[in-house]
mmCIF file of N, CA and C in Angstrom:
data_model
loop_
_atom_site.group_PDB
_atom_site.id
_atom_site.type_symbol
_atom_site.label_atom_id
_atom_site.label_comp_id
_atom_site.label_asym_id
_atom_site.label_seq_id
_atom_site.Cartn_x
_atom_site.Cartn_y
_atom_site.Cartn_z
ATOM 1 N N MET A 362 -16.056 -0.109 6.490
ATOM 2 C CA MET A 362 -15.309 -1.248 6.026
ATOM 3 C C MET A 362 -13.904 -0.779 5.690
ATOM 4 N N VAL A 363 -12.917 -1.356 6.336
ATOM 5 C CA VAL A 363 -11.517 -0.994 6.126
ATOM 6 C C VAL A 363 -10.947 -1.858 5.004
ATOM 7 N N VAL A 364 -10.162 -1.238 4.115
ATOM 8 C CA VAL A 364 -9.539 -1.976 3.021
ATOM 9 C C VAL A 364 -8.123 -1.463 2.797
ATOM 10 N N GLY A 365 -7.209 -2.386 2.568
ATOM 11 C CA GLY A 365 -5.846 -2.027 2.208
ATOM 12 C C GLY A 365 -5.770 -1.776 0.715
ATOM 13 N N ILE A 366 -5.104 -0.690 0.327
ATOM 14 C CA ILE A 366 -5.024 -0.328 -1.087
ATOM 15 C C ILE A 366 -3.633 -0.548 -1.677
ATOM 16 N N GLY A 367 -2.736 -1.128 -0.913
ATOM 17 C CA GLY A 367 -1.407 -1.405 -1.449
ATOM 18 C C GLY A 367 -0.342 -0.608 -0.728
ATOM 19 N N PRO A 368 0.843 -0.591 -1.240
ATOM 20 C CA PRO A 368 1.229 -1.092 -2.543
ATOM 21 C C PRO A 368 1.177 -2.617 -2.595
ATOM 22 N N GLY A 369 0.973 -3.124 -3.806
ATOM 23 C CA GLY A 369 0.884 -4.561 -3.988
ATOM 24 C C GLY A 369 0.681 -4.929 -5.435
ATOM 25 N N PRO A 370 0.528 -6.241 -5.670
ATOM 26 C CA PRO A 370 0.354 -6.714 -7.045
ATOM 27 C C PRO A 370 -1.008 -6.338 -7.614
ATOM 28 N N PHE A 371 -1.055 -6.136 -8.898
ATOM 29 C CA PHE A 371 -2.230 -5.642 -9.601
ATOM 30 C C PHE A 371 -3.495 -6.441 -9.305
ATOM 31 N N THR A 372 -3.503 -7.724 -9.587
ATOM 32 C CA THR A 372 -4.725 -8.523 -9.468
ATOM 33 C C THR A 372 -5.191 -8.635 -8.025
ATOM 34 N N GLY A 373 -4.302 -8.890 -7.111
ATOM 35 C CA GLY A 373 -4.686 -9.026 -5.707
ATOM 36 C C GLY A 373 -5.358 -7.777 -5.168
ATOM 37 N N LEU A 374 -4.818 -6.623 -5.493
ATOM 38 C CA LEU A 374 -5.417 -5.375 -5.030
ATOM 39 C C LEU A 374 -6.788 -5.153 -5.647
ATOM 40 N N ARG A 375 -6.895 -5.383 -6.940
ATOM 41 C CA ARG A 375 -8.187 -5.184 -7.620
ATOM 42 C C ARG A 375 -9.269 -6.056 -7.021
ATOM 43 N N VAL A 376 -8.962 -7.317 -6.796
ATOM 44 C CA VAL A 376 -9.945 -8.248 -6.245
ATOM 45 C C VAL A 376 -10.316 -7.842 -4.819
ATOM 46 N N GLY A 377 -9.331 -7.525 -3.994
ATOM 47 C CA GLY A 377 -9.593 -7.143 -2.610
ATOM 48 C C GLY A 377 -10.415 -5.871 -2.482
ATOM 49 N N ILE A 378 -10.073 -4.871 -3.267
ATOM 50 C CA ILE A 378 -10.796 -3.598 -3.207
ATOM 51 C C ILE A 378 -12.216 -3.767 -3.745
ATOM 52 N N ALA A 379 -12.373 -4.536 -4.813
ATOM 53 C CA ALA A 379 -13.717 -4.784 -5.358
ATOM 54 C C ALA A 379 -14.584 -5.520 -4.332
ATOM 55 N N ALA A 380 -14.013 -6.501 -3.660
ATOM 56 C CA ALA A 380 -14.765 -7.237 -2.635
ATOM 57 C C ALA A 380 -15.142 -6.310 -1.480
ATOM 58 N N ALA A 381 -14.218 -5.459 -1.056
ATOM 59 C CA ALA A 381 -14.511 -4.521 0.034
ATOM 60 C C ALA A 381 -15.625 -3.563 -0.353
ATOM 61 N N HIS A 382 -15.601 -3.096 -1.600
ATOM 62 C CA HIS A 382 -16.685 -2.226 -2.095
ATOM 63 C C HIS A 382 -18.026 -2.945 -2.001
ATOM 64 N N ALA A 383 -18.051 -4.200 -2.421
ATOM 65 C CA ALA A 383 -19.297 -4.968 -2.400
ATOM 66 C C ALA A 383 -19.798 -5.160 -0.968
ATOM 67 N N PHE A 384 -18.923 -5.524 -0.056
ATOM 68 C CA PHE A 384 -19.325 -5.723 1.342
ATOM 69 C C PHE A 384 -19.799 -4.417 1.970
ATOM 70 N N ALA A 385 -19.067 -3.333 1.700
ATOM 71 C CA ALA A 385 -19.454 -2.029 2.260
ATOM 72 C C ALA A 385 -20.817 -1.604 1.732
ATOM 73 N N ALA A 386 -21.041 -1.776 0.428
ATOM 74 C CA ALA A 386 -22.341 -1.416 -0.152
ATOM 75 C C ALA A 386 -23.447 -2.284 0.435
ATOM 76 N N GLY A 387 -23.179 -3.560 0.571
ATOM 77 C CA GLY A 387 -24.174 -4.476 1.131
ATOM 78 C C GLY A 387 -24.532 -4.152 2.568
ATOM 79 N N ARG A 388 -23.585 -3.692 3.325
ATOM 80 C CA ARG A 388 -23.816 -3.347 4.739
ATOM 81 C C ARG A 388 -24.258 -1.897 4.913
ATOM 82 N N GLY A 389 -24.096 -1.102 3.862
ATOM 83 C CA GLY A 389 -24.464 0.312 3.958
ATOM 84 C C GLY A 389 -23.496 1.107 4.813
ATOM 85 N N VAL A 390 -22.206 0.730 4.755
ATOM 86 C CA VAL A 390 -21.183 1.429 5.543
ATOM 87 C C VAL A 390 -20.155 2.046 4.601
ATOM 88 N N PRO A 391 -19.444 3.074 5.059
ATOM 89 C CA PRO A 391 -18.434 3.687 4.190
ATOM 90 C C PRO A 391 -17.203 2.796 4.030
ATOM 91 N N LEU A 392 -16.499 3.002 2.947
ATOM 92 C CA LEU A 392 -15.245 2.312 2.707
ATOM 93 C C LEU A 392 -14.119 3.192 3.249
ATOM 94 N N LEU A 393 -13.209 2.609 4.009
ATOM 95 C CA LEU A 393 -12.105 3.343 4.638
ATOM 96 C C LEU A 393 -10.776 2.796 4.111
ATOM 97 N N PRO A 394 -10.271 3.319 2.997
ATOM 98 C CA PRO A 394 -9.040 2.812 2.382
ATOM 99 C C PRO A 394 -7.773 3.328 3.073
ATOM 100 N N LEU A 395 -6.837 2.409 3.294
ATOM 101 C CA LEU A 395 -5.560 2.741 3.934
ATOM 102 C C LEU A 395 -4.415 2.017 3.244
ATOM 103 N N GLN A 396 -3.229 2.615 3.297
ATOM 104 C CA GLN A 396 -2.043 1.949 2.773
ATOM 105 C C GLN A 396 -1.581 0.875 3.754
ATOM 106 N N GLY A 397 -1.266 -0.276 3.220
ATOM 107 C CA GLY A 397 -0.840 -1.392 4.049
ATOM 108 C C GLY A 397 0.448 -1.142 4.824
ATOM 109 N N HIS A 398 1.388 -0.447 4.214
ATOM 110 C CA HIS A 398 2.656 -0.188 4.906
ATOM 111 C C HIS A 398 2.444 0.624 6.177
ATOM 112 N N GLU A 399 1.395 1.433 6.195
ATOM 113 C CA GLU A 399 1.117 2.243 7.377
ATOM 114 C C GLU A 399 0.759 1.356 8.573
ATOM 115 N N ALA A 400 0.041 0.263 8.318
ATOM 116 C CA ALA A 400 -0.307 -0.675 9.390
ATOM 117 C C ALA A 400 0.932 -1.386 9.920
ATOM 118 N N VAL A 401 1.852 -1.717 9.033
ATOM 119 C CA VAL A 401 3.110 -2.336 9.452
ATOM 120 C C VAL A 401 3.906 -1.354 10.302
ATOM 121 N N ALA A 402 4.015 -0.109 9.843
ATOM 122 C CA ALA A 402 4.754 0.918 10.586
ATOM 123 C C ALA A 402 4.135 1.127 11.964
ATOM 124 N N LEU A 403 2.811 1.132 12.038
ATOM 125 C CA LEU A 403 2.137 1.307 13.322
ATOM 126 C C LEU A 403 2.552 0.231 14.306
ATOM 127 N N ALA A 404 2.508 -1.024 13.886
ATOM 128 C CA ALA A 404 2.868 -2.131 14.772
ATOM 129 C C ALA A 404 4.309 -2.016 15.258
ATOM 130 N N VAL A 405 5.212 -1.663 14.357
ATOM 131 C CA VAL A 405 6.632 -1.555 14.714
ATOM 132 C C VAL A 405 6.861 -0.375 15.653
ATOM 133 N N LEU A 406 6.259 0.760 15.348
ATOM 134 C CA LEU A 406 6.460 1.959 16.176
ATOM 135 C C LEU A 406 5.817 1.804 17.554
ATOM 136 N N GLU A 407 4.668 1.142 17.617
ATOM 137 C CA GLU A 407 4.039 0.904 18.926
ATOM 138 C C GLU A 407 4.862 -0.052 19.782
ATOM 139 N N ALA A 408 5.626 -0.916 19.131
ATOM 140 C CA ALA A 408 6.473 -1.860 19.867
ATOM 141 C C ALA A 408 7.746 -1.195 20.382
ATOM 142 N N GLY A 409 7.940 0.092 20.048
ATOM 143 C CA GLY A 409 9.072 0.834 20.578
ATOM 144 C C GLY A 409 10.283 0.884 19.670
ATOM 145 N N ALA A 410 10.109 0.623 18.402
ATOM 146 C CA ALA A 410 11.244 0.700 17.470
ATOM 147 C C ALA A 410 11.723 2.142 17.360
ATOM 148 N N ALA A 411 12.976 2.289 17.017
ATOM 149 C CA ALA A 411 13.526 3.626 16.811
ATOM 150 C C ALA A 411 12.767 4.285 15.665
ATOM 151 N N ALA A 412 12.224 5.445 15.928
ATOM 152 C CA ALA A 412 11.340 6.105 14.964
ATOM 153 C C ALA A 412 12.037 6.664 13.727
ATOM 154 N N PRO A 413 13.102 7.449 13.867
ATOM 155 C CA PRO A 413 13.630 8.101 12.669
ATOM 156 C C PRO A 413 14.105 7.089 11.626
ATOM 157 N N GLY A 414 13.643 7.273 10.405
ATOM 158 C CA GLY A 414 14.133 6.453 9.310
ATOM 159 C C GLY A 414 13.561 5.051 9.214
ATOM 160 N N LEU A 415 12.422 4.780 9.807
ATOM 161 C CA LEU A 415 11.818 3.456 9.688
ATOM 162 C C LEU A 415 11.395 3.241 8.242
ATOM 163 N N ARG A 416 11.858 2.146 7.653
ATOM 164 C CA ARG A 416 11.448 1.813 6.286
ATOM 165 C C ARG A 416 10.706 0.488 6.285
ATOM 166 N N VAL A 417 9.562 0.479 5.608
ATOM 167 C CA VAL A 417 8.823 -0.760 5.378
ATOM 168 C C VAL A 417 9.174 -1.188 3.963
ATOM 169 N N VAL A 418 9.690 -2.413 3.834
ATOM 170 C CA VAL A 418 10.196 -2.906 2.561
ATOM 171 C C VAL A 418 9.527 -4.238 2.249
ATOM 172 N N GLN A 419 8.964 -4.353 1.047
ATOM 173 C CA GLN A 419 8.338 -5.606 0.619
ATOM 174 C C GLN A 419 8.840 -6.007 -0.751
ATOM 175 N N ASP A 420 8.900 -7.313 -0.976
ATOM 176 C CA ASP A 420 9.276 -7.826 -2.284
ATOM 177 C C ASP A 420 8.180 -7.490 -3.291
ATOM 178 N N ALA A 421 8.532 -6.790 -4.345
ATOM 179 C CA ALA A 421 7.579 -6.426 -5.393
ATOM 180 C C ALA A 421 7.719 -7.343 -6.602
ATOM 181 N N LYS A 422 8.535 -8.381 -6.470
ATOM 182 C CA LYS A 422 8.852 -9.294 -7.562
ATOM 183 C C LYS A 422 9.604 -8.541 -8.657
ATOM 184 N N ARG A 423 9.958 -9.213 -9.726
ATOM 185 C CA ARG A 423 10.657 -8.599 -10.862
ATOM 186 C C ARG A 423 11.903 -7.822 -10.445
ATOM 187 N N ARG A 424 12.574 -8.328 -9.432
ATOM 188 C CA ARG A 424 13.810 -7.710 -8.931
ATOM 189 C C ARG A 424 13.604 -6.288 -8.422
ATOM 190 N N GLU A 425 12.412 -6.046 -7.858
ATOM 191 C CA GLU A 425 12.101 -4.727 -7.305
ATOM 192 C C GLU A 425 11.527 -4.870 -5.898
ATOM 193 N N LEU A 426 11.532 -3.753 -5.177
ATOM 194 C CA LEU A 426 11.005 -3.696 -3.817
ATOM 195 C C LEU A 426 10.024 -2.535 -3.700
ATOM 196 N N PHE A 427 8.983 -2.718 -2.876
ATOM 197 C CA PHE A 427 8.113 -1.616 -2.475
ATOM 198 C C PHE A 427 8.730 -1.043 -1.202
ATOM 199 N N VAL A 428 8.934 0.267 -1.139
ATOM 200 C CA VAL A 428 9.562 0.893 0.031
ATOM 201 C C VAL A 428 8.773 2.143 0.428
ATOM 202 N N THR A 429 8.478 2.266 1.740
ATOM 203 C CA THR A 429 7.844 3.465 2.295
ATOM 204 C C THR A 429 8.605 3.821 3.573
ATOM 205 N N GLU A 430 8.798 5.119 3.817
ATOM 206 C CA GLU A 430 9.553 5.549 5.005
ATOM 207 C C GLU A 430 8.678 6.352 5.959
ATOM 208 N N TYR A 431 8.950 6.181 7.254
ATOM 209 C CA TYR A 431 8.181 6.839 8.317
ATOM 210 C C TYR A 431 9.118 7.453 9.348
ATOM 211 N N ALA A 432 8.623 8.526 10.020
ATOM 212 C CA ALA A 432 9.432 9.242 11.008
ATOM 213 C C ALA A 432 8.994 8.978 12.441
ATOM 214 N N GLY A 433 7.881 8.332 12.650
ATOM 215 C CA GLY A 433 7.373 8.105 14.001
ATOM 216 C C GLY A 433 5.861 8.244 14.016
ATOM 217 N N LEU A 434 5.299 8.377 15.234
ATOM 218 C CA LEU A 434 3.854 8.534 15.391
ATOM 219 C C LEU A 434 3.531 9.994 15.690
ATOM 220 N N ASP A 435 2.440 10.497 15.143
ATOM 221 C CA ASP A 435 2.016 11.864 15.450
ATOM 222 C C ASP A 435 1.174 11.877 16.727
ATOM 223 N N TRP A 436 0.586 13.006 17.078
ATOM 224 C CA TRP A 436 -0.177 13.160 18.322
ATOM 225 C C TRP A 436 -1.370 12.212 18.383
ATOM 226 N N ALA A 437 -1.879 11.768 17.224
ATOM 227 C CA ALA A 437 -3.045 10.877 17.198
ATOM 228 C C ALA A 437 -2.635 9.409 17.158
ATOM 229 N N GLY A 438 -1.333 9.142 17.192
ATOM 230 C CA GLY A 438 -0.863 7.758 17.129
ATOM 231 C C GLY A 438 -0.877 7.194 15.723
ATOM 232 N N ILE A 439 -0.773 8.070 14.733
ATOM 233 C CA ILE A 439 -0.771 7.667 13.324
ATOM 234 C C ILE A 439 0.649 7.842 12.785
ATOM 235 N N PRO A 440 1.180 6.834 12.077
ATOM 236 C CA PRO A 440 2.535 6.966 11.524
ATOM 237 C C PRO A 440 2.661 8.159 10.575
ATOM 238 N N VAL A 441 3.786 8.846 10.692
ATOM 239 C CA VAL A 441 4.074 10.005 9.843
ATOM 240 C C VAL A 441 4.937 9.531 8.680
ATOM 241 N N ARG A 442 4.381 9.595 7.485
ATOM 242 C CA ARG A 442 5.078 9.157 6.280
ATOM 243 C C ARG A 442 6.007 10.267 5.814
ATOM 244 N N THR A 443 7.291 9.944 5.638
ATOM 245 C CA THR A 443 8.254 10.932 5.162
ATOM 246 C C THR A 443 8.608 10.724 3.695
ATOM 247 N N VAL A 444 8.513 9.488 3.236
ATOM 248 C CA VAL A 444 8.745 9.176 1.827
ATOM 249 C C VAL A 444 7.621 8.249 1.382
ATOM 250 N N ASP A 445 6.881 8.695 0.366
ATOM 251 C CA ASP A 445 5.755 7.913 -0.143
ATOM 252 C C ASP A 445 6.218 6.567 -0.697
ATOM 253 N N PRO A 446 5.280 5.621 -0.819
ATOM 254 C CA PRO A 446 5.642 4.318 -1.394
ATOM 255 C C PRO A 446 6.251 4.487 -2.783
ATOM 256 N N HIS A 447 7.319 3.751 -3.025
ATOM 257 C CA HIS A 447 7.982 3.800 -4.323
ATOM 258 C C HIS A 447 8.638 2.462 -4.607
ATOM 259 N N LEU A 448 9.008 2.262 -5.859
ATOM 260 C CA LEU A 448 9.738 1.065 -6.259
ATOM 261 C C LEU A 448 11.231 1.336 -6.159
ATOM 262 N N ALA A 449 11.960 0.338 -5.690
ATOM 263 C CA ALA A 449 13.418 0.419 -5.638
ATOM 264 C C ALA A 449 13.968 -0.861 -6.244
ATOM 265 N N ALA A 450 15.049 -0.751 -6.974
ATOM 266 C CA ALA A 450 15.691 -1.932 -7.544
ATOM 267 C C ALA A 450 16.264 -2.780 -6.412
ATOM 268 N N ARG A 451 16.034 -4.088 -6.484
ATOM 269 C CA ARG A 451 16.591 -4.979 -5.462
ATOM 270 C C ARG A 451 18.113 -4.970 -5.531
ATOM 271 N N GLU A 452 18.642 -4.988 -6.743
ATOM 272 C CA GLU A 452 20.085 -4.962 -6.907
ATOM 273 C C GLU A 452 20.621 -3.610 -6.453
ATOM 274 N N GLY A 453 21.531 -3.619 -5.533
ATOM 275 C CA GLY A 453 22.117 -2.387 -5.034
ATOM 276 C C GLY A 453 21.338 -1.741 -3.902
ATOM 277 N N PHE A 454 20.206 -2.343 -3.497
ATOM 278 C CA PHE A 454 19.425 -1.769 -2.399
ATOM 279 C C PHE A 454 20.227 -1.921 -1.112
ATOM 280 N N ALA A 455 20.436 -0.820 -0.418
ATOM 281 C CA ALA A 455 21.212 -0.836 0.824
ATOM 282 C C ALA A 455 20.277 -0.979 2.017
ATOM 283 N N ALA A 456 20.230 -2.174 2.582
ATOM 284 C CA ALA A 456 19.401 -2.415 3.762
ATOM 285 C C ALA A 456 19.983 -1.655 4.948
ATOM 286 N N ARG A 457 19.076 -1.202 5.837
ATOM 287 C CA ARG A 457 19.487 -0.495 7.051
ATOM 288 C C ARG A 457 18.984 -1.271 8.262
ATOM 289 N N PRO A 458 19.607 -1.057 9.420
ATOM 290 C CA PRO A 458 19.211 -1.805 10.612
ATOM 291 C C PRO A 458 17.730 -1.666 10.987
ATOM 292 N N GLY A 459 17.110 -0.523 10.730
ATOM 293 C CA GLY A 459 15.716 -0.330 11.117
ATOM 294 C C GLY A 459 14.685 -0.796 10.099
ATOM 295 N N ASP A 460 15.129 -1.399 8.995
ATOM 296 C CA ASP A 460 14.189 -1.833 7.969
ATOM 297 C C ASP A 460 13.295 -2.961 8.479
ATOM 298 N N VAL A 461 12.044 -2.936 8.053
ATOM 299 C CA VAL A 461 11.082 -3.968 8.400
ATOM 300 C C VAL A 461 10.620 -4.618 7.107
ATOM 301 N N TRP A 462 10.692 -5.947 7.051
ATOM 302 C CA TRP A 462 10.316 -6.712 5.868
ATOM 303 C C TRP A 462 9.124 -7.603 6.217
ATOM 304 N N PRO A 463 7.902 -7.076 6.188
ATOM 305 C CA PRO A 463 6.748 -7.883 6.584
ATOM 306 C C PRO A 463 6.402 -8.946 5.541
ATOM 307 N N GLU A 464 5.921 -10.073 6.035
ATOM 308 C CA GLU A 464 5.439 -11.111 5.115
ATOM 309 C C GLU A 464 3.995 -10.851 4.738
ATOM 310 N N ARG A 465 3.279 -10.149 5.600
ATOM 311 C CA ARG A 465 1.875 -9.810 5.308
ATOM 312 C C ARG A 465 1.529 -8.503 6.006
ATOM 313 N N ILE A 466 0.407 -7.941 5.577
ATOM 314 C CA ILE A 466 -0.075 -6.695 6.167
ATOM 315 C C ILE A 466 -1.011 -7.055 7.319
ATOM 316 N N PRO A 467 -0.798 -6.514 8.520
ATOM 317 C CA PRO A 467 -1.654 -6.865 9.663
ATOM 318 C C PRO A 467 -3.033 -6.203 9.574
ATOM 319 N N ALA A 468 -4.055 -7.021 9.389
ATOM 320 C CA ALA A 468 -5.429 -6.507 9.270
ATOM 321 C C ALA A 468 -5.836 -5.733 10.519
ATOM 322 N N ALA A 469 -5.444 -6.225 11.690
ATOM 323 C CA ALA A 469 -5.794 -5.529 12.935
ATOM 324 C C ALA A 469 -5.170 -4.139 12.974
ATOM 325 N N GLY A 470 -3.982 -3.988 12.405
ATOM 326 C CA GLY A 470 -3.340 -2.679 12.342
ATOM 327 C C GLY A 470 -4.111 -1.718 11.453
ATOM 328 N N LEU A 471 -4.657 -2.226 10.340
ATOM 329 C CA LEU A 471 -5.478 -1.386 9.476
ATOM 330 C C LEU A 471 -6.715 -0.896 10.223
ATOM 331 N N VAL A 472 -7.318 -1.779 11.016
ATOM 332 C CA VAL A 472 -8.521 -1.400 11.782
ATOM 333 C C VAL A 472 -8.165 -0.351 12.836
ATOM 334 N N ARG A 473 -7.038 -0.539 13.562
ATOM 335 C CA ARG A 473 -6.615 0.451 14.559
ATOM 336 C C ARG A 473 -6.336 1.806 13.905
ATOM 337 N N LEU A 474 -5.695 1.776 12.750
ATOM 338 C CA LEU A 474 -5.426 3.027 12.035
ATOM 339 C C LEU A 474 -6.711 3.723 11.627
ATOM 340 N N ALA A 475 -7.670 2.966 11.126
ATOM 341 C CA ALA A 475 -8.949 3.559 10.715
ATOM 342 C C ALA A 475 -9.624 4.216 11.909
ATOM 343 N N ALA A 476 -9.623 3.539 13.050
ATOM 344 C CA ALA A 476 -10.245 4.103 14.255
ATOM 345 C C ALA A 476 -9.542 5.396 14.668
ATOM 346 N N ARG A 477 -8.220 5.412 14.607
ATOM 347 C CA ARG A 477 -7.466 6.615 14.986
ATOM 348 C C ARG A 477 -7.708 7.755 14.000
ATOM 349 N N ARG A 478 -7.775 7.439 12.723
ATOM 350 C CA ARG A 478 -8.045 8.477 11.724
ATOM 351 C C ARG A 478 -9.444 9.066 11.916
ATOM 352 N N LEU A 479 -10.420 8.214 12.181
ATOM 353 C CA LEU A 479 -11.785 8.703 12.425
ATOM 354 C C LEU A 479 -11.829 9.589 13.662
ATOM 355 N N ALA A 480 -11.185 9.140 14.752
ATOM 356 C CA ALA A 480 -11.189 9.897 16.005
ATOM 357 C C ALA A 480 -10.485 11.246 15.848
ATOM 358 N N ALA A 481 -9.452 11.297 15.002
ATOM 359 C CA ALA A 481 -8.684 12.529 14.812
ATOM 360 C C ALA A 481 -9.278 13.409 13.708
ATOM 361 N N GLY A 482 -10.335 12.933 13.063
ATOM 362 C CA GLY A 482 -10.935 13.709 11.978
ATOM 363 C C GLY A 482 -10.079 13.729 10.724
ATOM 364 N N ARG A 483 -9.248 12.722 10.548
ATOM 365 C CA ARG A 483 -8.366 12.650 9.390
ATOM 366 C C ARG A 483 -9.058 11.969 8.222
ATOM 367 N N GLY A 484 -8.616 12.291 7.052
ATOM 368 C CA GLY A 484 -9.150 11.668 5.850
ATOM 369 C C GLY A 484 -8.511 10.314 5.603
ATOM 370 N N PHE A 485 -8.982 9.681 4.552
ATOM 371 C CA PHE A 485 -8.476 8.373 4.157
ATOM 372 C C PHE A 485 -7.893 8.481 2.756
ATOM 373 N N GLU A 486 -7.251 7.422 2.311
ATOM 374 C CA GLU A 486 -6.672 7.379 0.973
ATOM 375 C C GLU A 486 -7.792 7.278 -0.069
ATOM 376 N N SER A 487 -7.434 7.420 -1.318
ATOM 377 C CA SER A 487 -8.360 7.164 -2.412
ATOM 378 C C SER A 487 -8.659 5.671 -2.418
ATOM 379 N N ASP A 488 -9.820 5.284 -2.909
ATOM 380 C CA ASP A 488 -10.143 3.852 -2.929
ATOM 381 C C ASP A 488 -9.573 3.146 -4.162
ATOM 382 N N ARG A 489 -8.634 3.779 -4.818
ATOM 383 C CA ARG A 489 -7.980 3.174 -5.976
ATOM 384 C C ARG A 489 -6.729 2.434 -5.531
ATOM 385 N N ALA A 490 -6.484 1.305 -6.174
ATOM 386 C CA ALA A 490 -5.310 0.499 -5.846
ATOM 387 C C ALA A 490 -4.034 1.305 -6.063
ATOM 388 N N LEU A 491 -3.083 1.141 -5.159
ATOM 389 C CA LEU A 491 -1.803 1.841 -5.244
ATOM 390 C C LEU A 491 -0.818 0.962 -6.012
ATOM 391 N N TYR A 492 -0.772 1.173 -7.325
ATOM 392 C CA TYR A 492 0.175 0.451 -8.175
ATOM 393 C C TYR A 492 1.395 1.334 -8.343
ATOM 394 N N LEU A 493 2.549 0.733 -8.266
ATOM 395 C CA LEU A 493 3.765 1.524 -8.391
ATOM 396 C C LEU A 493 4.505 1.265 -9.697
ATOM 397 N N ARG A 494 3.939 0.424 -10.532
ATOM 398 C CA ARG A 494 4.538 0.204 -11.844
ATOM 399 C C ARG A 494 3.439 0.219 -12.895
ATOM 400 N N THR A 495 3.822 0.424 -14.126
ATOM 401 C CA THR A 495 2.836 0.472 -15.197
ATOM 402 C C THR A 495 2.343 -0.942 -15.499
ATOM 403 N N PRO A 496 1.131 -1.073 -16.032
ATOM 404 C CA PRO A 496 0.590 -2.401 -16.350
ATOM 405 C C PRO A 496 1.425 -3.113 -17.403
ATOM 406 N N ASP A 497 1.370 -4.438 -17.386
ATOM 407 C CA ASP A 497 2.106 -5.241 -18.361
ATOM 408 C C ASP A 497 1.382 -5.301 -19.704
ATOM 409 N N VAL A 498 0.084 -5.094 -19.691
ATOM 410 C CA VAL A 498 -0.718 -5.231 -20.897
ATOM 411 C C VAL A 498 -1.261 -3.863 -21.296
ATOM 412 N N PHE A 499 -1.185 -3.562 -22.571
ATOM 413 C CA PHE A 499 -1.679 -2.299 -23.098
ATOM 414 C C PHE A 499 -2.614 -2.567 -24.263
ATOM 415 N N PRO A 500 -3.615 -1.714 -24.461
ATOM 416 C CA PRO A 500 -4.435 -1.875 -25.663
ATOM 417 C C PRO A 500 -3.581 -1.575 -26.887
ATOM 418 N N PRO A 501 -3.904 -2.223 -28.010
ATOM 419 C CA PRO A 501 -3.102 -1.963 -29.211
ATOM 420 C C PRO A 501 -3.216 -0.502 -29.644
ATOM 421 N N ALA A 502 -2.133 0.012 -30.186
ATOM 422 C CA ALA A 502 -2.127 1.411 -30.623
ATOM 423 C C ALA A 502 -2.984 1.613 -31.871
ATOM 424 N N VAL A 503 -3.003 0.610 -32.726
ATOM 425 C CA VAL A 503 -3.774 0.691 -33.957
ATOM 426 C C VAL A 503 -4.755 -0.477 -33.974
ATOM 427 N N ARG A 504 -5.986 -0.194 -34.309
ATOM 428 C CA ARG A 504 -6.985 -1.263 -34.374
ATOM 429 C C ARG A 504 -6.742 -2.115 -35.619
ATOM 430 N N LYS A 505 -6.916 -3.395 -35.411
ATOM 431 C CA LYS A 505 -6.765 -4.319 -36.545
ATOM 432 C C LYS A 505 -7.986 -4.229 -37.440
ATOM 433 N N ARG A 506 -7.747 -4.308 -38.699
ATOM 434 C CA ARG A 506 -8.834 -4.275 -39.658
ATOM 435 C C ARG A 506 -9.491 -5.642 -39.710
ATOM 436 N N VAL A 507 -10.795 -5.649 -39.671
ATOM 437 C CA VAL A 507 -11.542 -6.888 -39.749
ATOM 438 C C VAL A 507 -12.012 -7.074 -41.171
ATOM 439 N N SER A 508 -11.712 -8.194 -41.752
ATOM 440 C CA SER A 508 -12.156 -8.442 -43.128
ATOM 441 C C SER A 508 -13.133 -9.613 -43.133
ATOM 442 N N THR A 509 -13.963 -9.647 -44.166
ATOM 443 C CA THR A 509 -14.946 -10.727 -44.278
ATOM 444 C C THR A 509 -14.574 -11.718 -45.334
#
């Protein structure tokens, strides 16, 4: 079972990964976690885009962007990540001609990547959601006293 692990919003990733775990367990198949930007890069690079400096850029809300950079395809047809996913401020972000701004992650690309990784004997990502910012909610530092 192939699952995208992000980068993305907290709740959406948690729900998607939890559902994938349930389906994989129910079917008795392994979970194959992949980064969504890698599927976008695959589609663009297979279409013949200029390889050096390909950036996948997504709106992360809160005036930020998710950005991952790739150098091309390796011998197995898997995108080579040169800069891991990170947050960038929208203000002052310098767009480049080769940037790709996907509206969604292509599920078929995730499946093709999983097949290529399996065929090449490559590993997969951790099955934990790829969050690039800290959570908005924190447990209280001091417990409140309960009185009767």
